[in-house]
Amino acid sequence: MKTRSHISSRGKTRSIFIRVSFGAYELTQPVRVREDYTRYENGRKYRRIEYYTGITVKPEDWESKKGITRNNSYLNGQLQRAHTRINEIYHELAYHGNLTYDNFKNTLQTDERLNGIFKKSIKVEAEPGYVPPMEFIENYIKKAIVSDGTKKDYNNTLTHLKDFDDYRGKTANWKAMGYEYYLELVDYLKTRKYLKASTIDKIIKNLKVFLQQADLTDNLEVNQDYKKVVSGKSLFAKVSKEEPRHIYLTEDEIKQFTNAEIEDKRLSEIRDLFIIGCWTGLRISDLSRLRRENIKDGLVSITTKKTSQNLVIPVTDELQAMLDKYPEQLPKIPTDQHFNRELKKAAKAAKLTDTVMSEVKKGNMKVKAPVPKHELITSHTARRSFATNLYRRGIPSTQLMMLTGHKTEDAFLRYIKVSREDNAKDVAKRLKKIG
């Protein structure tokens, strides 16, 4: 019996597995080499079992000839202990006369000492009515009565959870999806997927929804860590320590964008739709549904798609001027991705090129660097600009919340992106009025 460590053949990171060769037998039948070619030979062949450790490594950090990592002595020690344990299992089964291919393979998968080396959870025996996590989540998403946007977020989270299973080389089970699972998932999303903290927070939030739904099912025993609070902080806590810096356009910048000569007709229409968003605060999902019948007596009235709220928004002079360009109907909005891509082009054409410090990815690292504002602008920048500019005009947040549809002041204030410099200017203006 021989054992040797290998890594999988594809991916930026590769799964480490131990190939076990044992039980040589005579070749007495044809051996298919390719789909179109079969050869016949006399000889010996070994049965093979591949035991996946659930650990990954970058190809450049792996020494193929030796079957070890180049610089991770701890992992090399784990692999050595695993080889030793596999040999022990082989001899134990042989001694008791139970050395068959199936017995050997099953024992490797379920042996506590072997799996414990890599902190792998033991495969859970399916009980009557048991539904595996990924299958349960998939079914829940299909039946959930939520908005299309929320369903899309749910499916994105499901994809990340499945990818995490593939990365670990093991399937999640309800009992094991506790605090340790949370910590490993967050580390994976940060260091392997390079996701922003706000995106990770959304994934964890959705995971808690899935766990809560599964917990309501009588025949599923769900780990309760997701409910626990220690020192006033959830074990499944948010990972973002501060809100990411989102940009907004000042009223002067909105005016510059509005007045810019943009020759491309479609880019011009994209710009106009964005400007309408700057003076209504509507999400793109609602902006795409805005019709002439929604505008009457100087007011925009619409029921939001995301929250089903009835919003009433005043038509400002700037908004009216833009609506007058399209007396019959507004231009059609493409997909979000297309809109954002073309919007950046329009903003560049309008010379919105002032730089702001933002987090950018360089290789496998994220660093702060100056980025032109037009590269950071998205459809949601319009909604932030609406809230921020009216707030700077001195309109109370409680009144603005009725225009934007925010339910709490905390949530609304996260939209206000006034810089320290702008805030100082606003205060100076008010002090002059008082004086």
Tab-separated table of C-alpha atoms in Angstrom:
chain	number	residue	atom	x	y	z
A	1	MET	CA	0.000	0.000	0.000
A	2	LYS	CA	1.325	3.428	-0.983
A	3	THR	CA	0.169	6.939	-0.139
A	4	ARG	CA	1.181	10.201	-1.739
A	5	SER	CA	-0.079	13.780	-1.472
A	6	HIS	CA	-1.211	15.610	-4.619
A	7	ILE	CA	-3.080	18.769	-5.555
A	8	SER	CA	-5.963	19.130	-8.000
A	9	SER	CA	-5.189	20.276	-11.517
A	10	ARG	CA	-7.203	23.492	-11.827
A	11	GLY	CA	-7.908	26.750	-10.049
A	12	LYS	CA	-5.959	29.627	-8.506
A	13	THR	CA	-5.892	27.526	-5.347
A	14	ARG	CA	-5.786	23.740	-5.507
A	15	SER	CA	-7.326	21.120	-3.239
A	16	ILE	CA	-4.850	18.831	-1.482
A	17	PHE	CA	-5.719	15.140	-1.557
A	18	ILE	CA	-3.935	11.936	-0.587
A	19	ARG	CA	-3.938	9.214	-3.207
A	20	VAL	CA	-3.980	5.727	-1.722
A	21	SER	CA	-2.826	2.876	-3.990
A	22	PHE	CA	-3.333	-0.683	-2.820
A	23	GLY	CA	-4.526	-4.138	-3.835
A	24	ALA	CA	-2.616	-4.783	-7.063
A	25	TYR	CA	-4.468	-7.016	-9.507
A	26	GLU	CA	-3.803	-8.597	-12.892
A	27	LEU	CA	-5.122	-6.796	-15.958
A	28	THR	CA	-7.425	-9.312	-17.579
A	29	GLN	CA	-9.635	-6.956	-19.574
A	30	PRO	CA	-9.257	-4.139	-22.077
A	31	VAL	CA	-8.078	-0.785	-20.758
A	32	ARG	CA	-9.713	2.243	-22.387
A	33	VAL	CA	-7.110	4.955	-22.955
A	34	ARG	CA	-9.299	7.413	-24.827
A	35	GLU	CA	-12.882	7.457	-25.967
A	36	ASP	CA	-11.754	6.378	-29.425
A	37	TYR	CA	-8.908	4.030	-28.429
A	38	THR	CA	-8.775	0.902	-26.264
A	39	ARG	CA	-5.565	-1.040	-25.647
A	40	TYR	CA	-5.017	-4.556	-24.334
A	41	GLU	CA	-2.132	-5.518	-22.110
A	42	ASN	CA	-0.983	-7.937	-19.493
A	43	GLY	CA	0.241	-6.420	-16.250
A	44	ARG	CA	-0.747	-5.217	-12.801
A	45	LYS	CA	-2.850	-2.298	-11.702
A	46	TYR	CA	-3.464	-0.770	-8.272
A	47	ARG	CA	-6.834	0.199	-6.871
A	48	ARG	CA	-6.914	3.882	-5.990
A	49	ILE	CA	-8.751	5.913	-3.375
A	50	GLU	CA	-8.426	9.682	-3.208
A	51	TYR	CA	-8.901	11.194	0.227
A	52	TYR	CA	-9.545	14.965	0.103
A	53	THR	CA	-8.208	16.897	3.073
A	54	GLY	CA	-10.411	19.981	2.689
A	55	ILE	CA	-7.236	22.121	2.599
A	56	THR	CA	-6.158	24.220	-0.375
A	57	VAL	CA	-2.826	25.642	-1.469
A	58	LYS	CA	-1.568	27.892	-4.250
A	59	PRO	CA	0.237	25.915	-7.009
A	60	GLU	CA	3.415	27.954	-6.546
A	61	ASP	CA	3.524	26.941	-2.868
A	62	TRP	CA	3.408	23.208	-3.617
A	63	GLU	CA	6.402	20.906	-4.125
A	64	SER	CA	5.025	18.262	-6.509
A	65	LYS	CA	7.988	15.888	-6.395
A	66	LYS	CA	7.943	15.665	-2.612
A	67	GLY	CA	4.172	15.969	-2.155
A	68	ILE	CA	4.498	18.720	0.478
A	69	THR	CA	4.209	22.501	0.703
A	70	ARG	CA	7.275	24.639	0.221
A	71	ASN	CA	6.988	26.715	3.388
A	72	ASN	CA	4.086	25.566	5.592
A	73	SER	CA	5.615	23.242	8.158
A	74	TYR	CA	2.352	22.972	10.131
A	75	LEU	CA	0.400	21.733	7.091
A	76	ASN	CA	3.238	19.369	6.182
A	77	GLY	CA	2.981	17.942	9.692
A	78	GLN	CA	-0.766	17.456	9.242
A	79	LEU	CA	-0.162	15.583	5.979
A	80	GLN	CA	2.459	13.365	7.598
A	81	ARG	CA	0.098	12.452	10.444
A	82	ALA	CA	-2.627	11.707	7.900
A	83	HIS	CA	-0.358	9.351	5.957
A	84	THR	CA	0.478	7.560	9.209
A	85	ARG	CA	-3.189	7.215	10.160
A	86	ILE	CA	-4.131	5.911	6.688
A	87	ASN	CA	-1.460	3.239	7.039
A	88	GLU	CA	-2.866	2.288	10.443
A	89	ILE	CA	-6.390	1.999	9.027
A	90	TYR	CA	-5.114	-0.175	6.180
A	91	HIS	CA	-3.358	-2.602	8.527
A	92	GLU	CA	-6.306	-2.688	10.982
A	93	LEU	CA	-8.726	-3.650	8.207
A	94	ALA	CA	-6.269	-6.206	6.788
A	95	TYR	CA	-5.680	-7.761	10.231
A	96	HIS	CA	-9.405	-8.285	10.780
A	97	GLY	CA	-9.963	-9.537	7.234
A	98	ASN	CA	-12.129	-6.559	6.274
A	99	LEU	CA	-9.880	-4.981	3.665
A	100	THR	CA	-12.191	-4.389	0.727
A	101	TYR	CA	-12.247	-1.340	-1.518
A	102	ASP	CA	-15.596	-0.114	-0.173
A	103	ASN	CA	-14.685	-0.739	3.477
A	104	PHE	CA	-11.374	1.063	3.101
A	105	LYS	CA	-12.939	4.053	1.314
A	106	ASN	CA	-15.798	4.386	3.810
A	107	THR	CA	-13.461	4.111	6.783
A	108	LEU	CA	-11.246	6.896	5.454
A	109	GLN	CA	-14.269	9.157	5.118
A	110	THR	CA	-15.647	8.435	8.601
A	111	ASP	CA	-12.540	7.910	10.750
A	112	GLU	CA	-12.607	10.524	13.531
A	113	ARG	CA	-8.850	10.564	14.079
A	114	LEU	CA	-8.088	11.052	10.378
A	115	ASN	CA	-10.740	13.710	9.815
A	116	GLY	CA	-9.779	15.378	13.082
A	117	ILE	CA	-6.291	16.078	11.735
A	118	PHE	CA	-7.846	18.484	9.210
A	119	LYS	CA	-10.801	19.451	11.439
A	120	LYS	CA	-13.201	17.894	8.963
A	121	SER	CA	-16.706	17.160	10.168
A	122	ILE	CA	-17.883	13.575	9.879
A	123	LYS	CA	-20.503	12.883	7.276
A	124	VAL	CA	-23.930	12.965	8.877
A	125	GLU	CA	-26.150	9.939	8.459
A	126	ALA	CA	-29.377	11.044	6.823
A	127	GLU	CA	-32.369	10.706	9.108
A	128	PRO	CA	-35.954	10.426	7.859
A	129	GLY	CA	-37.047	13.855	6.647
A	130	TYR	CA	-33.514	15.282	6.747
A	131	VAL	CA	-32.817	17.847	4.022
A	132	PRO	CA	-29.179	18.927	3.428
A	133	PRO	CA	-28.535	22.675	3.866
A	134	MET	CA	-27.930	23.571	0.217
A	135	GLU	CA	-30.992	21.667	-0.947
A	136	PHE	CA	-33.141	23.252	1.782
A	137	ILE	CA	-31.892	26.762	0.955
A	138	GLU	CA	-32.501	26.261	-2.754
A	139	ASN	CA	-36.087	25.150	-2.095
A	140	TYR	CA	-36.665	28.005	0.341
A	141	ILE	CA	-35.502	30.597	-2.211
A	142	LYS	CA	-37.879	29.204	-4.837
A	143	LYS	CA	-40.866	29.492	-2.493
A	144	ALA	CA	-39.921	32.704	-0.639
A	145	ILE	CA	-42.337	35.596	-1.119
A	146	VAL	CA	-39.770	38.359	-1.482
A	147	SER	CA	-38.805	40.956	-4.078
A	148	ASP	CA	-36.803	39.985	-7.149
A	149	GLY	CA	-33.803	41.868	-5.740
A	150	THR	CA	-33.919	39.962	-2.458
A	151	LYS	CA	-34.284	36.663	-4.297
A	152	LYS	CA	-31.227	37.575	-6.373
A	153	ASP	CA	-29.274	38.305	-3.158
A	154	TYR	CA	-30.392	34.955	-1.724
A	155	ASN	CA	-29.183	33.097	-4.820
A	156	ASN	CA	-25.832	34.914	-4.709
A	157	THR	CA	-25.428	33.850	-1.083
A	158	LEU	CA	-26.294	30.254	-1.982
A	159	THR	CA	-23.612	30.298	-4.683
A	160	HIS	CA	-21.002	31.511	-2.182
A	161	LEU	CA	-22.011	28.822	0.334
A	162	LYS	CA	-21.699	26.104	-2.323
A	163	ASP	CA	-18.319	27.474	-3.389
A	164	PHE	CA	-17.243	27.405	0.268
A	165	ASP	CA	-18.190	23.715	0.456
A	166	ASP	CA	-16.098	23.029	-2.665
A	167	TYR	CA	-13.196	25.000	-1.211
A	168	ARG	CA	-13.268	23.029	2.060
A	169	GLY	CA	-13.785	19.721	0.311
A	170	LYS	CA	-16.736	18.842	2.559
A	171	THR	CA	-20.480	19.336	2.633
A	172	ALA	CA	-22.056	21.561	5.262
A	173	ASN	CA	-24.542	20.062	7.715
A	174	TRP	CA	-26.927	21.840	10.053
A	175	LYS	CA	-25.221	20.752	13.295
A	176	ALA	CA	-21.821	21.994	12.127
A	177	MET	CA	-23.000	25.420	10.899
A	178	GLY	CA	-22.075	27.197	14.121
A	179	TYR	CA	-19.551	29.786	15.209
A	180	GLU	CA	-16.523	27.938	13.781
A	181	TYR	CA	-18.336	27.641	10.440
A	182	TYR	CA	-19.094	31.375	10.537
A	183	LEU	CA	-15.452	32.258	11.235
A	184	GLU	CA	-14.146	30.024	8.438
A	185	LEU	CA	-16.762	31.355	6.001
A	186	VAL	CA	-15.894	34.985	6.742
A	187	ASP	CA	-12.171	34.260	6.358
A	188	TYR	CA	-12.840	32.507	3.032
A	189	LEU	CA	-14.956	35.380	1.697
A	190	LYS	CA	-12.280	37.880	2.732
A	191	THR	CA	-9.085	36.096	1.720
A	192	ARG	CA	-10.239	33.898	-1.168
A	193	LYS	CA	-13.144	35.779	-2.730
A	194	TYR	CA	-11.790	39.249	-1.820
A	195	LEU	CA	-15.293	40.538	-1.085
A	196	LYS	CA	-15.990	43.887	0.543
A	197	ALA	CA	-17.043	43.874	4.185
A	198	SER	CA	-20.500	45.200	3.279
A	199	THR	CA	-21.001	42.320	0.829
A	200	ILE	CA	-19.882	39.773	3.455
A	201	ASP	CA	-22.336	41.303	5.927
A	202	LYS	CA	-25.173	40.770	3.443
A	203	ILE	CA	-24.149	37.111	2.972
A	204	ILE	CA	-24.071	36.528	6.747
A	205	LYS	CA	-27.439	38.248	7.121
A	206	ASN	CA	-28.938	35.915	4.497
A	207	LEU	CA	-27.270	32.891	6.098
A	208	LYS	CA	-28.996	33.740	9.393
A	209	VAL	CA	-32.316	33.912	7.531
A	210	PHE	CA	-31.713	30.423	6.103
A	211	LEU	CA	-30.721	29.016	9.498
A	212	GLN	CA	-33.779	30.568	11.114
A	213	GLN	CA	-36.084	29.060	8.481
A	214	ALA	CA	-34.469	25.628	8.886
A	215	ASP	CA	-34.795	25.958	12.674
A	216	LEU	CA	-38.572	26.211	12.250
A	217	THR	CA	-38.599	22.763	10.626
A	218	ASP	CA	-39.285	20.000	13.168
A	219	ASN	CA	-37.005	17.348	11.671
A	220	LEU	CA	-33.907	19.554	11.275
A	221	GLU	CA	-31.555	20.020	14.229
A	222	VAL	CA	-29.851	23.366	13.594
A	223	ASN	CA	-26.805	24.680	15.450
A	224	GLN	CA	-28.022	27.500	17.739
A	225	ASP	CA	-24.882	29.676	17.598
A	226	TYR	CA	-26.509	32.031	15.102
A	227	LYS	CA	-28.929	33.133	17.871
A	228	LYS	CA	-26.343	33.645	20.602
A	229	VAL	CA	-25.269	37.067	21.859
A	230	VAL	CA	-22.082	37.574	23.887
A	231	SER	CA	-21.396	40.928	25.572
A	232	GLY	CA	-24.183	42.474	23.552
A	233	LYS	CA	-22.720	41.255	20.252
A	234	SER	CA	-24.071	38.486	18.022
A	235	LEU	CA	-21.725	35.551	17.428
A	236	PHE	CA	-22.620	35.946	13.745
A	237	ALA	CA	-21.664	39.633	13.895
A	238	LYS	CA	-21.108	42.102	11.084
A	239	VAL	CA	-17.527	42.268	9.907
A	240	SER	CA	-17.565	45.856	8.608
A	241	LYS	CA	-16.177	48.240	11.203
A	242	GLU	CA	-17.112	51.330	9.229
A	243	GLU	CA	-19.292	52.169	6.288
A	244	PRO	CA	-17.489	52.046	2.942
A	245	ARG	CA	-16.982	55.431	1.355
A	246	HIS	CA	-19.585	55.968	-1.331
A	247	ILE	CA	-19.534	59.071	-3.463
A	248	TYR	CA	-22.292	61.551	-4.157
A	249	LEU	CA	-22.498	64.438	-6.614
A	250	THR	CA	-22.815	67.953	-5.262
A	251	GLU	CA	-25.440	70.236	-6.768
A	252	ASP	CA	-22.695	71.969	-8.778
A	253	GLU	CA	-21.547	68.609	-10.152
A	254	ILE	CA	-25.113	67.631	-11.007
A	255	LYS	CA	-25.469	70.944	-12.875
A	256	GLN	CA	-22.178	70.274	-14.694
A	257	PHE	CA	-23.387	66.800	-15.664
A	258	THR	CA	-26.779	68.170	-16.772
A	259	ASN	CA	-25.302	70.862	-19.004
A	260	ALA	CA	-22.548	68.738	-20.538
A	261	GLU	CA	-22.706	68.248	-24.311
A	262	ILE	CA	-22.784	64.495	-24.883
A	263	GLU	CA	-22.894	63.643	-28.583
A	264	ASP	CA	-23.805	59.965	-28.230
A	265	LYS	CA	-27.626	59.881	-28.004
A	266	ARG	CA	-27.811	56.777	-25.823
A	267	LEU	CA	-25.181	58.079	-23.385
A	268	SER	CA	-27.123	61.333	-23.230
A	269	GLU	CA	-30.299	59.427	-22.331
A	270	ILE	CA	-28.459	57.444	-19.639
A	271	ARG	CA	-27.218	60.752	-18.209
A	272	ASP	CA	-30.756	62.197	-18.228
A	273	LEU	CA	-32.175	59.194	-16.394
A	274	PHE	CA	-29.440	59.533	-13.783
A	275	ILE	CA	-30.226	63.241	-13.307
A	276	ILE	CA	-33.902	62.387	-12.806
A	277	GLY	CA	-32.732	59.980	-10.086
A	278	CYS	CA	-30.716	62.812	-8.503
A	279	TRP	CA	-33.905	64.862	-8.067
A	280	THR	CA	-36.306	62.060	-7.102
A	281	GLY	CA	-34.109	59.757	-5.023
A	282	LEU	CA	-35.715	56.750	-6.734
A	283	ARG	CA	-33.919	53.444	-7.004
A	284	ILE	CA	-33.247	52.296	-10.548
A	285	SER	CA	-35.906	49.578	-10.152
A	286	ASP	CA	-38.494	52.337	-9.573
A	287	LEU	CA	-37.036	54.783	-12.068
A	288	SER	CA	-37.521	52.184	-14.802
A	289	ARG	CA	-41.244	52.046	-13.912
A	290	LEU	CA	-41.798	55.811	-13.795
A	291	ARG	CA	-44.552	56.903	-16.197
A	292	ARG	CA	-46.232	60.199	-17.040
A	293	GLU	CA	-49.311	59.157	-15.050
A	294	ASN	CA	-47.074	59.073	-11.927
A	295	ILE	CA	-46.511	62.836	-12.242
A	296	LYS	CA	-49.377	65.186	-11.423
A	297	ASP	CA	-49.824	68.610	-9.804
A	298	GLY	CA	-46.114	69.048	-9.204
A	299	LEU	CA	-45.728	65.714	-7.420
A	300	VAL	CA	-44.272	62.319	-8.285
A	301	SER	CA	-46.343	59.481	-6.776
A	302	ILE	CA	-45.119	55.897	-7.006
A	303	THR	CA	-45.252	52.604	-5.107
A	304	THR	CA	-41.722	51.251	-4.631
A	305	LYS	CA	-40.879	47.814	-5.956
A	306	LYS	CA	-38.525	46.842	-3.128
A	307	THR	CA	-40.632	47.824	-0.107
A	308	SER	CA	-44.122	48.434	-1.598
A	309	GLN	CA	-44.179	51.899	0.007
A	310	ASN	CA	-46.211	54.751	-1.454
A	311	LEU	CA	-43.855	57.689	-1.986
A	312	VAL	CA	-44.792	61.246	-2.876
A	313	ILE	CA	-41.905	63.444	-4.056
A	314	PRO	CA	-42.005	67.136	-5.036
A	315	VAL	CA	-41.033	68.071	-8.581
A	316	THR	CA	-38.170	70.587	-8.362
A	317	ASP	CA	-37.331	73.046	-11.151
A	318	GLU	CA	-34.313	70.900	-12.060
A	319	LEU	CA	-36.458	67.763	-12.305
A	320	GLN	CA	-39.165	69.528	-14.342
A	321	ALA	CA	-36.585	70.765	-16.856
A	322	MET	CA	-35.403	67.180	-17.380
A	323	LEU	CA	-38.943	65.771	-17.651
A	324	ASP	CA	-39.767	68.408	-20.287
A	325	LYS	CA	-37.159	66.805	-22.568
A	326	TYR	CA	-39.340	63.679	-22.728
A	327	PRO	CA	-42.985	64.844	-22.958
A	328	GLU	CA	-44.382	61.405	-23.841
A	329	GLN	CA	-42.268	58.818	-22.056
A	330	LEU	CA	-38.846	58.445	-20.485
A	331	PRO	CA	-36.070	56.516	-22.255
A	332	LYS	CA	-35.996	52.798	-21.574
A	333	ILE	CA	-33.564	51.669	-18.879
A	334	PRO	CA	-31.312	48.710	-19.794
A	335	THR	CA	-30.038	46.195	-17.266
A	336	ASP	CA	-28.360	47.543	-14.111
A	337	GLN	CA	-24.943	46.372	-15.303
A	338	HIS	CA	-25.318	48.017	-18.720
A	339	PHE	CA	-26.694	51.212	-17.159
A	340	ASN	CA	-23.764	51.523	-14.742
A	341	ARG	CA	-21.215	50.785	-17.441
A	342	GLU	CA	-22.625	53.425	-19.817
A	343	LEU	CA	-23.152	55.889	-16.957
A	344	LYS	CA	-19.418	55.866	-16.243
A	345	LYS	CA	-18.765	56.723	-19.901
A	346	ALA	CA	-21.264	59.592	-19.772
A	347	ALA	CA	-19.742	60.938	-16.545
A	348	LYS	CA	-16.286	60.821	-18.105
A	349	ALA	CA	-17.575	62.698	-21.155
A	350	ALA	CA	-18.961	65.330	-18.749
A	351	LYS	CA	-15.468	65.648	-17.236
A	352	LEU	CA	-16.432	64.506	-13.737
A	353	THR	CA	-12.791	63.643	-13.215
A	354	ASP	CA	-12.006	64.969	-9.713
A	355	THR	CA	-10.211	62.214	-7.807
A	356	VAL	CA	-11.338	60.712	-4.519
A	357	MET	CA	-9.530	58.234	-2.316
A	358	SER	CA	-11.069	54.791	-2.691
A	359	GLU	CA	-10.232	51.149	-2.048
A	360	VAL	CA	-8.933	49.421	-5.170
A	361	LYS	CA	-7.664	45.920	-5.803
A	362	LYS	CA	-4.041	45.437	-6.818
A	363	GLY	CA	-3.226	41.786	-7.335
A	364	ASN	CA	-4.425	40.032	-4.212
A	365	MET	CA	-4.334	43.185	-2.083
A	366	LYS	CA	-6.724	46.060	-1.487
A	367	VAL	CA	-5.156	49.488	-1.131
A	368	LYS	CA	-6.316	53.099	-0.912
A	369	ALA	CA	-5.631	55.067	-4.070
A	370	PRO	CA	-6.936	58.202	-5.856
A	371	VAL	CA	-9.675	57.260	-8.336
A	372	PRO	CA	-11.475	59.579	-10.802
A	373	LYS	CA	-15.045	60.181	-9.641
A	374	HIS	CA	-16.535	59.021	-12.958
A	375	GLU	CA	-15.144	55.517	-12.323
A	376	LEU	CA	-17.048	55.222	-9.032
A	377	ILE	CA	-20.423	56.563	-10.152
A	378	THR	CA	-23.357	54.103	-10.271
A	379	SER	CA	-27.135	54.311	-10.495
A	380	HIS	CA	-27.310	54.379	-6.680
A	381	THR	CA	-25.108	57.489	-6.596
A	382	ALA	CA	-28.205	59.411	-7.712
A	383	ARG	CA	-30.193	58.316	-4.648
A	384	ARG	CA	-27.326	59.215	-2.312
A	385	SER	CA	-26.934	62.583	-4.038
A	386	PHE	CA	-30.644	63.330	-3.615
A	387	ALA	CA	-30.601	62.583	0.115
A	388	THR	CA	-27.303	64.356	0.775
A	389	ASN	CA	-28.008	67.554	-1.175
A	390	LEU	CA	-31.461	68.100	0.326
A	391	TYR	CA	-30.038	67.398	3.781
A	392	ARG	CA	-27.377	70.040	3.119
A	393	ARG	CA	-30.154	72.487	2.213
A	394	GLY	CA	-31.362	72.119	5.776
A	395	ILE	CA	-34.410	69.915	5.273
A	396	PRO	CA	-34.901	67.755	8.407
A	397	SER	CA	-34.072	64.076	8.111
A	398	THR	CA	-37.563	63.111	9.316
A	399	GLN	CA	-39.107	64.854	6.294
A	400	LEU	CA	-36.515	63.481	3.885
A	401	MET	CA	-37.198	59.943	5.103
A	402	MET	CA	-40.772	60.318	3.866
A	403	LEU	CA	-39.358	61.086	0.418
A	404	THR	CA	-36.772	58.276	0.316
A	405	GLY	CA	-38.812	55.617	2.123
A	406	HIS	CA	-36.228	54.910	4.832
A	407	LYS	CA	-37.844	53.435	7.950
A	408	THR	CA	-35.188	54.423	10.496
A	409	GLU	CA	-33.088	57.542	10.883
A	410	ASP	CA	-29.932	55.437	11.338
A	411	ALA	CA	-30.468	53.798	7.957
A	412	PHE	CA	-31.162	57.170	6.346
A	413	LEU	CA	-28.123	58.884	7.833
A	414	ARG	CA	-25.881	56.209	6.334
A	415	TYR	CA	-26.882	57.685	2.967
A	416	ILE	CA	-25.661	61.144	3.940
A	417	LYS	CA	-22.145	61.428	2.524
A	418	VAL	CA	-21.168	64.961	3.520
A	419	SER	CA	-17.403	65.369	3.773
A	420	ARG	CA	-15.848	67.249	6.681
A	421	GLU	CA	-15.012	70.108	4.288
A	422	ASP	CA	-18.596	70.346	2.963
A	423	ASN	CA	-19.955	70.150	6.485
A	424	ALA	CA	-17.707	73.031	7.590
A	425	LYS	CA	-18.875	75.137	4.628
A	426	ASP	CA	-22.530	74.442	5.445
A	427	VAL	CA	-22.013	75.454	9.066
A	428	ALA	CA	-20.177	78.630	7.990
A	429	LYS	CA	-23.118	79.657	5.776
A	430	ARG	CA	-25.597	79.175	8.602
A	431	LEU	CA	-23.388	81.099	11.030
A	432	LYS	CA	-23.343	84.056	8.627
A	433	LYS	CA	-27.154	83.984	8.428
A	434	ILE	CA	-27.381	83.961	12.205
A	435	GLY	CA	-24.840	86.755	12.504
